[in-house]
């Protein structure tokens, strides 16, 4: 499976720098848009952006407050604010219609955007994320949501601790991925994570509110889930069909929360052909 060379840009929108990783035709009005989670950045998607860019326009922005991305004035770190920012970025770079590839908190942000403007949605790929109806916060999230305790946890999250948190699973994450993700987990990002988790409210309720507007539309949906995710249990992969009845579900049995990092070939081999069907391009998968 081929790869297109990556382009990186740092446009300033509303006074805030927004790093973008892109590949493929720059002027296409339809694109595959990758939205990272927390913690994360556009660089999470670099490999997949290159692979998809060999066939179509592919774009990954770094969302406000993460990995040295700027924060617009008045930004409140809510799902609505992140959906607004996604819309602002897409408008700035000329993307009129998107196949969204979402991970972790990027799922809530991207699905909020999709529910608002379904006519601009070519399809959805949900990677260890989705409508998390019935979800309860994992232990680390509960700590982050607690004033003072969250700050203490952040101050004591050394490189070694961070690496152990990321490597919870049967298949090791690449060392380069762990190093880069920790390097991006700077003071600004840590503050953003605390604000995000404390302002998120009840994710289950937010997801339930999205269910009706999302279920009303028939765009293609694919779910890719690492079965050994310690933060978002794999049962939610199949529960996505309660919102997207025709969703295709692919469970990667030995992957964790970041399957695009611990099994890039497995994710690409599932994602790229699916996106090809939604965007009318062909992919050669054999030798």
PDB file of C-alpha atoms in Angstrom:
ATOM      1  CA  UNK A   1       0.000   0.000   0.000  1.00  0.00           C
ATOM      2  CA  UNK A   2       1.623   3.213  -1.173  1.00  0.00           C
ATOM      3  CA  UNK A   3       2.177   6.462   0.692  1.00  0.00           C
ATOM      4  CA  UNK A   4       2.110  10.070  -0.443  1.00  0.00           C
ATOM      5  CA  UNK A   5       4.681  12.528   0.952  1.00  0.00           C
ATOM      6  CA  UNK A   6       3.376  14.522   3.895  1.00  0.00           C
ATOM      7  CA  UNK A   7       2.945  18.271   4.043  1.00  0.00           C
ATOM      8  CA  UNK A   8       2.996  20.150   7.335  1.00  0.00           C
ATOM      9  CA  UNK A   9       1.636  23.636   7.888  1.00  0.00           C
ATOM     10  CA  UNK A  10       0.999  25.893  10.875  1.00  0.00           C
ATOM     11  CA  UNK A  11      -1.797  28.280   9.891  1.00  0.00           C
ATOM     12  CA  UNK A  12      -2.972  30.866  12.397  1.00  0.00           C
ATOM     13  CA  UNK A  13      -6.761  30.909  12.746  1.00  0.00           C
ATOM     14  CA  UNK A  14      -8.466  33.389  15.064  1.00  0.00           C
ATOM     15  CA  UNK A  15      -5.085  34.176  16.588  1.00  0.00           C
ATOM     16  CA  UNK A  16      -4.263  30.549  17.390  1.00  0.00           C
ATOM     17  CA  UNK A  17      -1.708  28.344  15.611  1.00  0.00           C
ATOM     18  CA  UNK A  18      -3.237  25.124  14.264  1.00  0.00           C
ATOM     19  CA  UNK A  19      -0.666  22.529  13.125  1.00  0.00           C
ATOM     20  CA  UNK A  20      -1.899  20.475  10.169  1.00  0.00           C
ATOM     21  CA  UNK A  21      -0.520  17.300   8.581  1.00  0.00           C
ATOM     22  CA  UNK A  22      -1.764  16.695   5.047  1.00  0.00           C
ATOM     23  CA  UNK A  23      -1.212  14.665   1.900  1.00  0.00           C
ATOM     24  CA  UNK A  24      -2.833  14.245  -1.491  1.00  0.00           C
ATOM     25  CA  UNK A  25      -4.423  16.879  -3.739  1.00  0.00           C
ATOM     26  CA  UNK A  26      -4.484  20.232  -1.947  1.00  0.00           C
ATOM     27  CA  UNK A  27      -7.487  21.688  -3.759  1.00  0.00           C
ATOM     28  CA  UNK A  28      -9.973  18.790  -3.475  1.00  0.00           C
ATOM     29  CA  UNK A  29     -13.223  19.881  -1.817  1.00  0.00           C
ATOM     30  CA  UNK A  30     -13.733  16.402  -0.351  1.00  0.00           C
ATOM     31  CA  UNK A  31     -11.181  14.971   2.074  1.00  0.00           C
ATOM     32  CA  UNK A  32     -10.529  12.324   4.662  1.00  0.00           C
ATOM     33  CA  UNK A  33     -10.230  14.265   7.920  1.00  0.00           C
ATOM     34  CA  UNK A  34      -8.471  12.691  10.894  1.00  0.00           C
ATOM     35  CA  UNK A  35      -9.282  13.960  14.400  1.00  0.00           C
ATOM     36  CA  UNK A  36      -7.069  12.878  17.297  1.00  0.00           C
ATOM     37  CA  UNK A  37      -8.046  12.311  20.904  1.00  0.00           C
ATOM     38  CA  UNK A  38      -6.653  13.187  24.321  1.00  0.00           C
ATOM     39  CA  UNK A  39      -3.732  13.261  24.612  1.00  0.00           C
ATOM     40  CA  UNK A  40      -2.817  13.343  20.960  1.00  0.00           C
ATOM     41  CA  UNK A  41      -2.016  15.466  17.934  1.00  0.00           C
ATOM     42  CA  UNK A  42      -2.105  15.461  14.161  1.00  0.00           C
ATOM     43  CA  UNK A  43       1.123  13.457  14.247  1.00  0.00           C
ATOM     44  CA  UNK A  44      -0.824  10.450  15.578  1.00  0.00           C
ATOM     45  CA  UNK A  45      -2.225  10.084  12.084  1.00  0.00           C
ATOM     46  CA  UNK A  46       0.885  10.755   9.985  1.00  0.00           C
ATOM     47  CA  UNK A  47       1.178   7.201   8.657  1.00  0.00           C
ATOM     48  CA  UNK A  48      -2.492   6.937   7.704  1.00  0.00           C
ATOM     49  CA  UNK A  49      -2.552  10.437   6.219  1.00  0.00           C
ATOM     50  CA  UNK A  50       0.265   9.385   3.907  1.00  0.00           C
ATOM     51  CA  UNK A  51      -1.467   6.148   2.946  1.00  0.00           C
ATOM     52  CA  UNK A  52      -4.820   7.782   2.255  1.00  0.00           C
ATOM     53  CA  UNK A  53      -3.072  10.697   0.534  1.00  0.00           C
ATOM     54  CA  UNK A  54      -1.924   8.304  -2.179  1.00  0.00           C
ATOM     55  CA  UNK A  55      -5.567   8.160  -3.294  1.00  0.00           C
ATOM     56  CA  UNK A  56      -7.413  11.237  -1.988  1.00  0.00           C
ATOM     57  CA  UNK A  57      -6.951  14.420   0.002  1.00  0.00           C
ATOM     58  CA  UNK A  58      -6.121  13.653   3.643  1.00  0.00           C
ATOM     59  CA  UNK A  59      -5.915  16.198   6.453  1.00  0.00           C
ATOM     60  CA  UNK A  60      -5.205  15.974  10.196  1.00  0.00           C
ATOM     61  CA  UNK A  61      -5.368  19.115  12.387  1.00  0.00           C
ATOM     62  CA  UNK A  62      -4.037  19.382  15.933  1.00  0.00           C
ATOM     63  CA  UNK A  63      -6.911  20.578  18.071  1.00  0.00           C
ATOM     64  CA  UNK A  64      -6.685  23.566  20.448  1.00  0.00           C
ATOM     65  CA  UNK A  65      -4.398  23.204  23.446  1.00  0.00           C
ATOM     66  CA  UNK A  66      -2.743  19.950  22.381  1.00  0.00           C
ATOM     67  CA  UNK A  67       0.903  19.577  21.406  1.00  0.00           C
ATOM     68  CA  UNK A  68       1.582  23.316  21.250  1.00  0.00           C
ATOM     69  CA  UNK A  69      -1.519  24.123  19.204  1.00  0.00           C
ATOM     70  CA  UNK A  70      -2.916  27.523  20.090  1.00  0.00           C
ATOM     71  CA  UNK A  71      -6.156  28.193  21.944  1.00  0.00           C
ATOM     72  CA  UNK A  72      -8.519  30.828  20.510  1.00  0.00           C
ATOM     73  CA  UNK A  73      -9.716  33.562  22.862  1.00  0.00           C
ATOM     74  CA  UNK A  74     -12.787  32.499  24.820  1.00  0.00           C
ATOM     75  CA  UNK A  75     -12.369  28.805  24.008  1.00  0.00           C
ATOM     76  CA  UNK A  76     -14.144  26.712  26.677  1.00  0.00           C
ATOM     77  CA  UNK A  77     -12.869  23.170  25.870  1.00  0.00           C
ATOM     78  CA  UNK A  78     -16.410  21.812  25.452  1.00  0.00           C
ATOM     79  CA  UNK A  79     -17.397  19.331  22.736  1.00  0.00           C
ATOM     80  CA  UNK A  80     -19.310  22.135  21.041  1.00  0.00           C
ATOM     81  CA  UNK A  81     -16.227  24.370  21.049  1.00  0.00           C
ATOM     82  CA  UNK A  82     -14.058  21.641  19.531  1.00  0.00           C
ATOM     83  CA  UNK A  83     -16.726  20.947  16.891  1.00  0.00           C
ATOM     84  CA  UNK A  84     -16.790  24.666  16.099  1.00  0.00           C
ATOM     85  CA  UNK A  85     -13.006  24.657  15.766  1.00  0.00           C
ATOM     86  CA  UNK A  86     -13.088  21.648  13.456  1.00  0.00           C
ATOM     87  CA  UNK A  87     -15.618  23.451  11.289  1.00  0.00           C
ATOM     88  CA  UNK A  88     -13.453  26.576  11.290  1.00  0.00           C
ATOM     89  CA  UNK A  89     -10.374  24.612  10.203  1.00  0.00           C
ATOM     90  CA  UNK A  90     -12.239  22.806   7.427  1.00  0.00           C
ATOM     91  CA  UNK A  91     -13.603  26.090   6.149  1.00  0.00           C
ATOM     92  CA  UNK A  92     -10.145  27.664   6.171  1.00  0.00           C
ATOM     93  CA  UNK A  93      -8.568  24.854   4.140  1.00  0.00           C
ATOM     94  CA  UNK A  94     -11.490  24.466   1.731  1.00  0.00           C
ATOM     95  CA  UNK A  95     -12.907  21.083   2.779  1.00  0.00           C
ATOM     96  CA  UNK A  96     -16.609  21.054   1.962  1.00  0.00           C
ATOM     97  CA  UNK A  97     -17.298  17.370   2.576  1.00  0.00           C
ATOM     98  CA  UNK A  98     -15.414  14.971   4.859  1.00  0.00           C
ATOM     99  CA  UNK A  99     -15.002  11.333   5.672  1.00  0.00           C
ATOM    100  CA  UNK A 100     -14.158  11.664   9.368  1.00  0.00           C
ATOM    101  CA  UNK A 101     -11.668   9.317  11.023  1.00  0.00           C
ATOM    102  CA  UNK A 102     -12.035   9.792  14.779  1.00  0.00           C
ATOM    103  CA  UNK A 103     -10.221   8.524  17.864  1.00  0.00           C
ATOM    104  CA  UNK A 104     -10.896   8.839  21.597  1.00  0.00           C
ATOM    105  CA  UNK A 105     -12.248  12.326  22.484  1.00  0.00           C
ATOM    106  CA  UNK A 106     -12.050  13.162  18.786  1.00  0.00           C
ATOM    107  CA  UNK A 107     -15.111  10.945  18.495  1.00  0.00           C
ATOM    108  CA  UNK A 108     -17.237  13.247  20.631  1.00  0.00           C
ATOM    109  CA  UNK A 109     -15.928  16.331  18.833  1.00  0.00           C
ATOM    110  CA  UNK A 110     -16.323  14.894  15.341  1.00  0.00           C
ATOM    111  CA  UNK A 111     -19.727  13.331  15.964  1.00  0.00           C
ATOM    112  CA  UNK A 112     -20.971  16.628  17.378  1.00  0.00           C
ATOM    113  CA  UNK A 113     -19.899  18.259  14.107  1.00  0.00           C
ATOM    114  CA  UNK A 114     -21.462  15.464  12.035  1.00  0.00           C
ATOM    115  CA  UNK A 115     -24.789  15.712  13.868  1.00  0.00           C
ATOM    116  CA  UNK A 116     -24.934  19.434  13.122  1.00  0.00           C
ATOM    117  CA  UNK A 117     -24.147  19.231   9.411  1.00  0.00           C
ATOM    118  CA  UNK A 118     -24.848  15.712   8.087  1.00  0.00           C
ATOM    119  CA  UNK A 119     -24.886  16.840   4.478  1.00  0.00           C
ATOM    120  CA  UNK A 120     -21.132  17.402   4.688  1.00  0.00           C
ATOM    121  CA  UNK A 121     -20.422  13.883   5.975  1.00  0.00           C
ATOM    122  CA  UNK A 122     -19.186  11.380   3.384  1.00  0.00           C
ATOM    123  CA  UNK A 123     -18.670   8.667   6.005  1.00  0.00           C
ATOM    124  CA  UNK A 124     -17.309   7.881   9.446  1.00  0.00           C
ATOM    125  CA  UNK A 125     -14.508   5.673  10.721  1.00  0.00           C
ATOM    126  CA  UNK A 126     -14.559   5.326  14.503  1.00  0.00           C
ATOM    127  CA  UNK A 127     -11.288   4.107  16.014  1.00  0.00           C
ATOM    128  CA  UNK A 128     -11.797   3.147  19.672  1.00  0.00           C
ATOM    129  CA  UNK A 129     -14.479   5.806  20.002  1.00  0.00           C
ATOM    130  CA  UNK A 130     -18.069   6.539  19.118  1.00  0.00           C
ATOM    131  CA  UNK A 131     -21.341   7.159  20.886  1.00  0.00           C
ATOM    132  CA  UNK A 132     -20.449   5.974  24.384  1.00  0.00           C
ATOM    133  CA  UNK A 133     -23.937   5.548  25.827  1.00  0.00           C
ATOM    134  CA  UNK A 134     -23.653   4.035  29.314  1.00  0.00           C
ATOM    135  CA  UNK A 135     -19.956   4.873  29.609  1.00  0.00           C
ATOM    136  CA  UNK A 136     -18.349   5.541  32.989  1.00  0.00           C
ATOM    137  CA  UNK A 137     -15.026   7.317  33.406  1.00  0.00           C
ATOM    138  CA  UNK A 138     -11.940   5.142  33.775  1.00  0.00           C
ATOM    139  CA  UNK A 139      -9.785   5.514  36.905  1.00  0.00           C
ATOM    140  CA  UNK A 140      -7.244   7.916  35.411  1.00  0.00           C
ATOM    141  CA  UNK A 141     -10.008  10.126  34.019  1.00  0.00           C
ATOM    142  CA  UNK A 142     -11.649  10.261  37.454  1.00  0.00           C
ATOM    143  CA  UNK A 143      -8.347  11.407  38.923  1.00  0.00           C
ATOM    144  CA  UNK A 144      -7.938  14.099  36.263  1.00  0.00           C
ATOM    145  CA  UNK A 145     -11.489  15.302  36.924  1.00  0.00           C
ATOM    146  CA  UNK A 146     -10.776  15.791  40.638  1.00  0.00           C
ATOM    147  CA  UNK A 147      -9.367  19.225  41.604  1.00  0.00           C
ATOM    148  CA  UNK A 148      -5.925  19.103  43.240  1.00  0.00           C
ATOM    149  CA  UNK A 149      -5.640  15.349  42.673  1.00  0.00           C
ATOM    150  CA  UNK A 150      -5.599  15.915  38.922  1.00  0.00           C
ATOM    151  CA  UNK A 151      -2.861  18.527  39.239  1.00  0.00           C
ATOM    152  CA  UNK A 152      -0.847  16.181  41.451  1.00  0.00           C
ATOM    153  CA  UNK A 153      -1.196  13.335  38.951  1.00  0.00           C
ATOM    154  CA  UNK A 154      -0.060  15.606  36.141  1.00  0.00           C
ATOM    155  CA  UNK A 155       2.993  16.812  38.071  1.00  0.00           C
ATOM    156  CA  UNK A 156       4.036  13.233  38.865  1.00  0.00           C
ATOM    157  CA  UNK A 157       3.485  11.851  35.346  1.00  0.00           C
ATOM    158  CA  UNK A 158       7.102  11.353  34.398  1.00  0.00           C
ATOM    159  CA  UNK A 159       8.266   9.905  31.105  1.00  0.00           C
ATOM    160  CA  UNK A 160       8.434   6.451  32.686  1.00  0.00           C
ATOM    161  CA  UNK A 161       4.945   6.672  34.198  1.00  0.00           C
ATOM    162  CA  UNK A 162       3.534   7.994  30.948  1.00  0.00           C
ATOM    163  CA  UNK A 163       5.101   5.160  29.001  1.00  0.00           C
ATOM    164  CA  UNK A 164       3.565   2.581  31.318  1.00  0.00           C
ATOM    165  CA  UNK A 165       0.127   4.155  30.925  1.00  0.00           C
ATOM    166  CA  UNK A 166       0.406   4.023  27.151  1.00  0.00           C
ATOM    167  CA  UNK A 167       1.785   0.504  27.055  1.00  0.00           C
ATOM    168  CA  UNK A 168      -1.103  -1.128  28.904  1.00  0.00           C
ATOM    169  CA  UNK A 169      -1.923  -3.943  26.492  1.00  0.00           C
ATOM    170  CA  UNK A 170      -0.536  -7.143  24.988  1.00  0.00           C
ATOM    171  CA  UNK A 171       1.102  -5.528  21.972  1.00  0.00           C
ATOM    172  CA  UNK A 172       3.832  -2.939  22.665  1.00  0.00           C
ATOM    173  CA  UNK A 173       3.535   0.511  21.193  1.00  0.00           C
ATOM    174  CA  UNK A 174       6.489   1.663  19.091  1.00  0.00           C
ATOM    175  CA  UNK A 175       9.083   3.435  21.223  1.00  0.00           C
ATOM    176  CA  UNK A 176       9.108   6.385  18.830  1.00  0.00           C
ATOM    177  CA  UNK A 177       5.343   6.826  19.255  1.00  0.00           C
ATOM    178  CA  UNK A 178       5.642   6.788  23.041  1.00  0.00           C
ATOM    179  CA  UNK A 179       8.554   9.270  23.009  1.00  0.00           C
ATOM    180  CA  UNK A 180       6.809  11.672  20.655  1.00  0.00           C
ATOM    181  CA  UNK A 181       3.514  11.507  22.551  1.00  0.00           C
ATOM    182  CA  UNK A 182       5.259  12.266  25.835  1.00  0.00           C
ATOM    183  CA  UNK A 183       7.232  15.123  24.276  1.00  0.00           C
ATOM    184  CA  UNK A 184       3.885  16.576  23.162  1.00  0.00           C
ATOM    185  CA  UNK A 185       2.471  16.142  26.674  1.00  0.00           C
ATOM    186  CA  UNK A 186       3.835  19.490  27.782  1.00  0.00           C
ATOM    187  CA  UNK A 187       2.493  21.832  30.459  1.00  0.00           C
ATOM    188  CA  UNK A 188      -0.047  23.392  28.097  1.00  0.00           C
ATOM    189  CA  UNK A 189      -1.341  20.026  26.982  1.00  0.00           C
ATOM    190  CA  UNK A 190      -1.643  18.791  30.567  1.00  0.00           C
ATOM    191  CA  UNK A 191      -3.657  21.866  31.468  1.00  0.00           C
ATOM    192  CA  UNK A 192      -5.859  21.313  28.424  1.00  0.00           C
ATOM    193  CA  UNK A 193      -6.480  17.685  29.415  1.00  0.00           C
ATOM    194  CA  UNK A 194      -7.614  18.744  32.894  1.00  0.00           C
ATOM    195  CA  UNK A 195      -9.911  21.431  31.466  1.00  0.00           C
ATOM    196  CA  UNK A 196     -11.271  18.998  28.899  1.00  0.00           C
ATOM    197  CA  UNK A 197     -12.084  16.216  31.347  1.00  0.00           C
ATOM    198  CA  UNK A 198     -13.531  18.564  33.936  1.00  0.00           C
ATOM    199  CA  UNK A 199     -15.706  20.349  31.412  1.00  0.00           C
ATOM    200  CA  UNK A 200     -16.889  17.289  29.527  1.00  0.00           C
ATOM    201  CA  UNK A 201     -19.820  16.527  31.814  1.00  0.00           C
ATOM    202  CA  UNK A 202     -21.479  13.153  31.370  1.00  0.00           C
ATOM    203  CA  UNK A 203     -20.162  11.558  28.167  1.00  0.00           C
ATOM    204  CA  UNK A 204     -22.995   9.019  28.216  1.00  0.00           C
ATOM    205  CA  UNK A 205     -25.627  11.762  28.268  1.00  0.00           C
ATOM    206  CA  UNK A 206     -23.832  13.733  25.562  1.00  0.00           C
ATOM    207  CA  UNK A 207     -23.691  10.598  23.414  1.00  0.00           C
ATOM    208  CA  UNK A 208     -27.373   9.884  24.000  1.00  0.00           C
ATOM    209  CA  UNK A 209     -28.258  13.365  22.752  1.00  0.00           C
ATOM    210  CA  UNK A 210     -26.320  12.669  19.545  1.00  0.00           C
ATOM    211  CA  UNK A 211     -27.984   9.325  18.927  1.00  0.00           C
ATOM    212  CA  UNK A 212     -31.145  10.540  17.190  1.00  0.00           C
ATOM    213  CA  UNK A 213     -29.555  13.011  14.737  1.00  0.00           C
ATOM    214  CA  UNK A 214     -26.763  10.573  13.874  1.00  0.00           C
ATOM    215  CA  UNK A 215     -29.050   7.566  13.437  1.00  0.00           C
ATOM    216  CA  UNK A 216     -31.230   9.500  10.980  1.00  0.00           C
ATOM    217  CA  UNK A 217     -28.554   9.424   8.260  1.00  0.00           C
ATOM    218  CA  UNK A 218     -27.267   6.604   6.083  1.00  0.00           C
ATOM    219  CA  UNK A 219     -23.673   7.551   5.393  1.00  0.00           C
ATOM    220  CA  UNK A 220     -21.221   4.623   5.608  1.00  0.00           C
ATOM    221  CA  UNK A 221     -19.793   3.896   9.050  1.00  0.00           C
ATOM    222  CA  UNK A 222     -16.904   1.670  10.030  1.00  0.00           C
ATOM    223  CA  UNK A 223     -15.791   0.843  13.565  1.00  0.00           C
ATOM    224  CA  UNK A 224     -12.215  -0.266  14.285  1.00  0.00           C
ATOM    225  CA  UNK A 225     -11.455  -1.244  17.882  1.00  0.00           C
ATOM    226  CA  UNK A 226      -8.498  -2.615  19.761  1.00  0.00           C
ATOM    227  CA  UNK A 227      -9.945  -5.429  21.863  1.00  0.00           C
ATOM    228  CA  UNK A 228      -7.513  -4.887  24.754  1.00  0.00           C
ATOM    229  CA  UNK A 229      -8.298  -1.204  25.285  1.00  0.00           C
ATOM    230  CA  UNK A 230      -8.098  -0.610  29.079  1.00  0.00           C
ATOM    231  CA  UNK A 231      -9.857   2.768  28.837  1.00  0.00           C
ATOM    232  CA  UNK A 232     -12.727   2.218  26.380  1.00  0.00           C
ATOM    233  CA  UNK A 233     -13.903  -1.409  26.645  1.00  0.00           C
ATOM    234  CA  UNK A 234     -14.369  -3.351  23.430  1.00  0.00           C
ATOM    235  CA  UNK A 235     -18.061  -3.971  24.125  1.00  0.00           C
ATOM    236  CA  UNK A 236     -18.650  -0.432  22.873  1.00  0.00           C
ATOM    237  CA  UNK A 237     -17.465  -1.453  19.417  1.00  0.00           C
ATOM    238  CA  UNK A 238     -20.557  -3.549  18.822  1.00  0.00           C
ATOM    239  CA  UNK A 239     -22.832  -1.134  20.690  1.00  0.00           C
ATOM    240  CA  UNK A 240     -22.149   1.421  17.937  1.00  0.00           C
ATOM    241  CA  UNK A 241     -24.710  -0.467  15.851  1.00  0.00           C
ATOM    242  CA  UNK A 242     -27.405   0.886  18.181  1.00  0.00           C
ATOM    243  CA  UNK A 243     -26.617   4.296  16.686  1.00  0.00           C
ATOM    244  CA  UNK A 244     -25.311   3.213  13.270  1.00  0.00           C
ATOM    245  CA  UNK A 245     -27.276   0.029  12.427  1.00  0.00           C
ATOM    246  CA  UNK A 246     -25.325  -0.688   9.234  1.00  0.00           C
ATOM    247  CA  UNK A 247     -21.885  -0.067  10.694  1.00  0.00           C
ATOM    248  CA  UNK A 248     -19.098  -2.462   9.768  1.00  0.00           C
ATOM    249  CA  UNK A 249     -17.221  -3.508  12.915  1.00  0.00           C
ATOM    250  CA  UNK A 250     -13.603  -4.725  12.885  1.00  0.00           C
ATOM    251  CA  UNK A 251     -12.098  -5.799  16.214  1.00  0.00           C
ATOM    252  CA  UNK A 252      -8.316  -6.149  16.363  1.00  0.00           C
ATOM    253  CA  UNK A 253      -7.800  -8.843  19.016  1.00  0.00           C
ATOM    254  CA  UNK A 254      -4.281  -7.919  20.153  1.00  0.00           C
ATOM    255  CA  UNK A 255      -4.500  -4.128  19.991  1.00  0.00           C
ATOM    256  CA  UNK A 256      -5.064  -1.600  22.743  1.00  0.00           C
ATOM    257  CA  UNK A 257      -6.298   1.993  22.796  1.00  0.00           C
ATOM    258  CA  UNK A 258      -4.033   3.161  19.942  1.00  0.00           C
ATOM    259  CA  UNK A 259      -4.453   0.442  17.278  1.00  0.00           C
ATOM    260  CA  UNK A 260      -3.151   2.718  14.522  1.00  0.00           C
ATOM    261  CA  UNK A 261       0.151   2.747  16.441  1.00  0.00           C
ATOM    262  CA  UNK A 262       0.408  -0.861  17.646  1.00  0.00           C
ATOM    263  CA  UNK A 263      -1.045  -2.444  14.465  1.00  0.00           C
ATOM    264  CA  UNK A 264      -0.691   0.083  11.640  1.00  0.00           C
ATOM    265  CA  UNK A 265      -0.987  -2.520   8.901  1.00  0.00           C
ATOM    266  CA  UNK A 266      -4.163  -3.972  10.408  1.00  0.00           C
ATOM    267  CA  UNK A 267      -5.788  -0.567  10.706  1.00  0.00           C
ATOM    268  CA  UNK A 268      -4.693   0.629   7.265  1.00  0.00           C
ATOM    269  CA  UNK A 269      -5.781  -2.622   5.635  1.00  0.00           C
ATOM    270  CA  UNK A 270      -9.269  -2.103   7.048  1.00  0.00           C
ATOM    271  CA  UNK A 271      -9.596   1.675   6.871  1.00  0.00           C
ATOM    272  CA  UNK A 272      -8.203   2.543   3.447  1.00  0.00           C
ATOM    273  CA  UNK A 273     -10.403   0.177   1.370  1.00  0.00           C
ATOM    274  CA  UNK A 274     -13.464   1.311   3.330  1.00  0.00           C
ATOM    275  CA  UNK A 275     -12.686   4.972   2.728  1.00  0.00           C
ATOM    276  CA  UNK A 276     -12.103   4.146  -0.942  1.00  0.00           C
ATOM    277  CA  UNK A 277     -15.676   2.914  -1.237  1.00  0.00           C
ATOM    278  CA  UNK A 278     -17.070   6.095   0.301  1.00  0.00           C
ATOM    279  CA  UNK A 279     -14.958   8.398  -1.860  1.00  0.00           C
ATOM    280  CA  UNK A 280     -14.903   6.535  -5.203  1.00  0.00           C
ATOM    281  CA  UNK A 281     -11.244   5.656  -5.600  1.00  0.00           C
ATOM    282  CA  UNK A 282      -9.647   2.252  -6.027  1.00  0.00           C
ATOM    283  CA  UNK A 283      -7.003   0.630  -3.842  1.00  0.00           C
ATOM    284  CA  UNK A 284      -4.685  -2.143  -4.843  1.00  0.00           C
ATOM    285  CA  UNK A 285      -4.163  -4.392  -1.834  1.00  0.00           C
ATOM    286  CA  UNK A 286      -2.355  -7.351  -3.390  1.00  0.00           C
ATOM    287  CA  UNK A 287       1.267  -7.681  -4.591  1.00  0.00           C
TER     288      UNK A 287
END
